[in-house]
């Protein structure tokens, strides 16, 4: 039987501890799918307490030090957080994260025993210029296969826009990613209950990184159920 899909809910800068608690109290992940929630730092502890698997939205490359505004893998471990997202396009575009920084964060997190979802993806302009493969190649050049590493292919033009990549675009990008780094590859970018089945059914898609639709219990549950049904 094929390995279960991974559905990760990226809450971004939404939901403090009490909203996180309320979500978890109402959320019953279906069987046959690996579900991960990624709350903002202040809501990590409340989400861990619910018994759900929790990843952070970022992690630093040092264990401690003078790095204002950052958190370390050991701090996350102590809270019961078992993984981290690294290199989300919002981090790259709005907060100046570079491929080099992503490489250091990923390497340290893996070394420290965390799971990592590393994000890659081209902007709309890069796609129009025919540079998708070049961009993915550059972003993936800093990553190596690891049993606790997954990649999320998130075309920047599809994030939070309601526009998803077509199944053909997803399939092609995932095959390209897997050809460079042989790890599970999640699709991210406007995944919703009504498009999840089509996107998740594409060859090379091992799960989804869900933003907006993960904030609502009913829509996130529906996506998790779709993923479970596809692999059962
Ligand atoms: P979206 O976000 O599902 O709201 O497009 C995805 C992401 O940014 O991970």
Tab-separated table of C-alpha atoms and ligand atoms in Angstrom:
chain	number	residue	atom	x	y	z
A	1	UNK	CA	0.000	0.000	0.000
A	2	UNK	CA	1.182	3.522	-0.755
A	3	UNK	CA	2.371	5.693	2.088
A	4	UNK	CA	-0.291	7.967	3.652
A	5	UNK	CA	-0.517	11.503	2.340
A	6	UNK	CA	0.662	14.417	4.444
A	7	UNK	CA	-1.770	17.307	4.854
A	8	UNK	CA	-0.220	20.313	6.577
A	9	UNK	CA	-2.279	23.280	7.756
A	10	UNK	CA	-0.238	26.497	7.659
A	11	UNK	CA	-2.069	28.956	9.893
A	12	UNK	CA	0.359	31.789	9.116
A	13	UNK	CA	-0.244	34.764	11.462
A	14	UNK	CA	-3.768	33.679	12.379
A	15	UNK	CA	-5.089	32.037	15.584
A	16	UNK	CA	-3.681	32.726	19.031
A	17	UNK	CA	-3.741	30.041	21.766
A	18	UNK	CA	-7.479	30.188	22.489
A	19	UNK	CA	-8.515	29.998	18.825
A	20	UNK	CA	-6.028	27.172	18.322
A	21	UNK	CA	-7.548	25.318	21.259
A	22	UNK	CA	-11.062	25.804	19.918
A	23	UNK	CA	-10.009	24.510	16.476
A	24	UNK	CA	-8.382	21.410	17.961
A	25	UNK	CA	-11.362	20.657	20.206
A	26	UNK	CA	-13.579	20.525	17.095
A	27	UNK	CA	-11.091	18.779	14.791
A	28	UNK	CA	-10.962	14.993	14.496
A	29	UNK	CA	-8.386	14.032	11.851
A	30	UNK	CA	-9.569	11.109	9.732
A	31	UNK	CA	-7.604	7.864	9.696
A	32	UNK	CA	-5.269	7.048	6.857
A	33	UNK	CA	-3.718	10.489	6.481
A	34	UNK	CA	-0.827	12.209	8.262
A	35	UNK	CA	-2.021	15.585	9.522
A	36	UNK	CA	0.202	18.378	10.767
A	37	UNK	CA	-0.776	21.821	12.064
A	38	UNK	CA	1.545	24.828	11.844
A	39	UNK	CA	0.395	27.500	14.290
A	40	UNK	CA	2.130	30.808	15.012
A	41	UNK	CA	4.712	30.554	17.815
A	42	UNK	CA	2.416	31.698	20.683
A	43	UNK	CA	-0.152	29.001	19.798
A	44	UNK	CA	2.318	26.110	19.519
A	45	UNK	CA	1.953	24.882	23.112
A	46	UNK	CA	-1.858	24.943	23.052
A	47	UNK	CA	-1.879	22.997	19.781
A	48	UNK	CA	0.641	20.414	21.027
A	49	UNK	CA	-1.557	19.870	24.102
A	50	UNK	CA	-4.431	18.828	21.838
A	51	UNK	CA	-2.432	15.799	20.718
A	52	UNK	CA	-2.153	16.906	17.074
A	53	UNK	CA	1.235	16.706	15.364
A	54	UNK	CA	2.676	20.212	15.339
A	55	UNK	CA	5.347	21.890	13.206
A	56	UNK	CA	6.567	25.474	13.584
A	57	UNK	CA	6.465	27.951	10.698
A	58	UNK	CA	10.214	28.582	10.861
A	59	UNK	CA	13.328	27.593	12.822
A	60	UNK	CA	16.784	29.145	13.232
A	61	UNK	CA	20.136	27.539	12.388
A	62	UNK	CA	21.714	28.003	15.829
A	63	UNK	CA	20.690	26.437	19.133
A	64	UNK	CA	20.829	29.764	20.942
A	65	UNK	CA	22.350	33.188	20.605
A	66	UNK	CA	21.728	36.863	19.927
A	67	UNK	CA	19.093	36.367	17.209
A	68	UNK	CA	16.171	38.590	18.125
A	69	UNK	CA	12.853	37.304	16.852
A	70	UNK	CA	14.070	33.771	16.093
A	71	UNK	CA	13.467	30.384	17.761
A	72	UNK	CA	15.672	27.321	17.870
A	73	UNK	CA	15.099	23.640	17.220
A	74	UNK	CA	15.854	22.761	20.838
A	75	UNK	CA	13.221	25.253	22.072
A	76	UNK	CA	10.686	23.707	19.725
A	77	UNK	CA	11.628	20.190	20.860
A	78	UNK	CA	11.103	21.169	24.472
A	79	UNK	CA	7.536	22.233	23.610
A	80	UNK	CA	6.767	18.956	21.854
A	81	UNK	CA	6.942	20.447	18.361
A	82	UNK	CA	8.319	17.825	15.974
A	83	UNK	CA	9.023	19.721	12.772
A	84	UNK	CA	9.273	23.041	10.993
A	85	UNK	CA	8.442	24.714	7.726
A	86	UNK	CA	11.400	26.461	6.126
A	87	UNK	CA	11.647	28.900	3.224
A	88	UNK	CA	7.978	29.740	2.745
A	89	UNK	CA	7.632	32.284	-0.065
A	90	UNK	CA	6.269	34.863	2.399
A	91	UNK	CA	9.527	34.501	4.369
A	92	UNK	CA	11.548	34.833	1.171
A	93	UNK	CA	9.558	37.750	-0.294
A	94	UNK	CA	8.595	39.780	2.779
A	95	UNK	CA	11.437	39.000	5.179
A	96	UNK	CA	14.422	38.632	2.902
A	97	UNK	CA	15.177	34.938	3.447
A	98	UNK	CA	17.731	33.586	1.022
A	99	UNK	CA	18.570	30.152	-0.351
A	100	UNK	CA	21.652	30.181	1.859
A	101	UNK	CA	19.581	30.892	4.976
A	102	UNK	CA	17.087	28.214	3.978
A	103	UNK	CA	19.945	25.738	3.581
A	104	UNK	CA	21.275	26.499	7.050
A	105	UNK	CA	17.861	26.338	8.688
A	106	UNK	CA	17.010	23.030	7.017
A	107	UNK	CA	20.365	21.438	7.814
A	108	UNK	CA	20.253	22.408	11.467
A	109	UNK	CA	16.629	21.395	11.966
A	110	UNK	CA	17.261	17.954	10.439
A	111	UNK	CA	20.409	17.516	12.498
A	112	UNK	CA	18.438	18.451	15.621
A	113	UNK	CA	15.912	15.691	14.874
A	114	UNK	CA	13.036	17.787	13.530
A	115	UNK	CA	11.021	16.994	10.422
A	116	UNK	CA	11.233	19.705	7.774
A	117	UNK	CA	8.968	20.881	4.978
A	118	UNK	CA	11.081	23.076	2.711
A	119	UNK	CA	9.148	25.352	0.352
A	120	UNK	CA	10.072	26.100	-3.235
A	121	UNK	CA	8.178	27.757	-6.075
A	122	UNK	CA	8.411	30.310	-8.840
A	123	UNK	CA	6.667	33.693	-9.061
A	124	UNK	CA	4.190	34.444	-11.847
A	125	UNK	CA	6.781	36.591	-13.622
A	126	UNK	CA	9.383	33.857	-13.439
A	127	UNK	CA	6.922	31.367	-14.919
A	128	UNK	CA	6.016	33.780	-17.728
A	129	UNK	CA	9.686	34.249	-18.509
A	130	UNK	CA	10.054	30.472	-18.786
A	131	UNK	CA	12.280	30.327	-15.688
A	132	UNK	CA	10.338	27.886	-13.541
A	133	UNK	CA	12.865	25.072	-13.840
A	134	UNK	CA	15.809	27.405	-13.308
A	135	UNK	CA	14.245	28.824	-10.116
A	136	UNK	CA	13.335	25.392	-8.728
A	137	UNK	CA	16.795	24.089	-9.577
A	138	UNK	CA	18.412	26.970	-7.678
A	139	UNK	CA	16.106	26.641	-4.649
A	140	UNK	CA	16.538	22.855	-4.524
A	141	UNK	CA	20.306	22.964	-5.017
A	142	UNK	CA	20.720	23.599	-1.269
A	143	UNK	CA	18.664	20.540	-0.244
A	144	UNK	CA	19.602	16.885	-0.033
A	145	UNK	CA	17.507	13.783	0.419
A	146	UNK	CA	16.784	13.052	4.068
A	147	UNK	CA	14.252	10.709	5.639
A	148	UNK	CA	12.691	13.591	7.594
A	149	UNK	CA	12.646	16.077	4.699
A	150	UNK	CA	9.670	16.869	2.456
A	151	UNK	CA	9.438	19.627	-0.140
A	152	UNK	CA	6.358	21.782	-0.737
A	153	UNK	CA	5.997	23.014	-4.312
A	154	UNK	CA	4.107	26.277	-3.930
A	155	UNK	CA	3.897	28.426	-7.052
A	156	UNK	CA	3.889	31.929	-5.572
A	157	UNK	CA	1.192	33.085	-7.999
A	158	UNK	CA	-1.188	30.444	-6.574
A	159	UNK	CA	-0.745	31.303	-2.873
A	160	UNK	CA	-3.755	33.012	-1.346
A	161	UNK	CA	-5.006	33.986	-4.796
A	162	UNK	CA	-7.710	31.399	-5.405
A	163	UNK	CA	-5.831	30.451	-8.588
A	164	UNK	CA	-4.414	26.941	-8.501
A	165	UNK	CA	-1.874	25.432	-10.814
A	166	UNK	CA	-3.514	23.126	-13.337
A	167	UNK	CA	-3.140	19.383	-12.751
A	168	UNK	CA	-0.704	19.275	-15.702
A	169	UNK	CA	1.407	22.093	-14.239
A	170	UNK	CA	1.425	20.398	-10.842
A	171	UNK	CA	2.398	17.044	-12.280
A	172	UNK	CA	5.232	18.555	-14.335
A	173	UNK	CA	6.611	20.605	-11.446
A	174	UNK	CA	6.449	17.679	-9.013
A	175	UNK	CA	8.229	15.371	-11.442
A	176	UNK	CA	10.908	18.028	-11.898
A	177	UNK	CA	11.356	18.441	-8.123
A	178	UNK	CA	11.528	14.692	-7.518
A	179	UNK	CA	14.107	14.358	-10.281
A	180	UNK	CA	16.381	16.682	-8.310
A	181	UNK	CA	15.635	15.670	-4.708
A	182	UNK	CA	13.957	12.333	-4.089
A	183	UNK	CA	11.618	13.207	-1.203
A	184	UNK	CA	7.835	13.446	-0.715
A	185	UNK	CA	6.500	16.558	-2.476
A	186	UNK	CA	3.433	18.444	-1.254
A	187	UNK	CA	1.480	20.865	-3.425
A	188	UNK	CA	0.518	24.255	-1.963
A	189	UNK	CA	-1.388	27.203	-3.370
A	190	UNK	CA	-5.141	27.741	-2.979
A	191	UNK	CA	-5.912	24.106	-2.108
A	192	UNK	CA	-9.604	23.956	-1.161
A	193	UNK	CA	-12.125	21.161	-0.534
A	194	UNK	CA	-13.446	21.462	-4.095
A	195	UNK	CA	-10.081	21.149	-5.872
A	196	UNK	CA	-8.224	18.874	-3.443
A	197	UNK	CA	-9.216	15.584	-5.078
A	198	UNK	CA	-8.014	16.609	-8.527
A	199	UNK	CA	-4.729	18.075	-7.264
A	200	UNK	CA	-3.927	15.277	-4.820
A	201	UNK	CA	-4.664	12.596	-7.419
A	202	UNK	CA	-1.820	13.774	-9.673
A	203	UNK	CA	1.186	11.473	-9.899
A	204	UNK	CA	4.023	12.795	-7.745
A	205	UNK	CA	1.737	14.609	-5.306
A	206	UNK	CA	2.290	13.259	-1.783
A	207	UNK	CA	0.103	15.702	0.097
A	208	UNK	CA	-0.760	19.364	0.447
A	209	UNK	CA	0.334	22.468	2.301
A	210	UNK	CA	-2.913	24.298	2.969
A	211	UNK	CA	-3.113	27.949	4.007
A	212	UNK	CA	-6.491	29.704	3.977
A	213	UNK	CA	-8.583	26.531	3.920
A	214	UNK	CA	-6.801	25.158	6.997
A	215	UNK	CA	-8.227	27.902	9.218
A	216	UNK	CA	-11.712	26.423	9.128
A	217	UNK	CA	-12.326	23.029	10.758
A	218	UNK	CA	-14.887	21.888	8.180
A	219	UNK	CA	-12.832	22.761	5.108
A	220	UNK	CA	-9.573	21.406	6.538
A	221	UNK	CA	-11.317	18.181	7.572
A	222	UNK	CA	-12.778	17.815	4.079
A	223	UNK	CA	-9.295	18.102	2.519
A	224	UNK	CA	-7.900	15.551	5.010
A	225	UNK	CA	-10.757	13.159	4.179
A	226	UNK	CA	-10.067	13.500	0.461
A	227	UNK	CA	-6.402	12.652	1.039
A	228	UNK	CA	-7.343	9.672	3.188
A	229	UNK	CA	-9.776	8.316	0.576
A	230	UNK	CA	-7.167	8.570	-2.201
A	231	UNK	CA	-4.694	6.312	-0.407
A	232	UNK	CA	-7.022	3.783	1.219
B	1	LIG	P1	-3.141	29.185	0.513
B	1	LIG	O1	-1.676	29.218	1.190
B	1	LIG	O2	-3.659	27.780	0.659
B	1	LIG	O3	-3.934	30.187	1.313
B	1	LIG	O4	-2.964	29.582	-0.915
B	1	LIG	C1	-0.766	28.170	1.015
B	1	LIG	C2	0.529	28.477	1.713
B	1	LIG	O5	0.942	29.652	1.709
B	1	LIG	O6	1.170	27.594	2.297
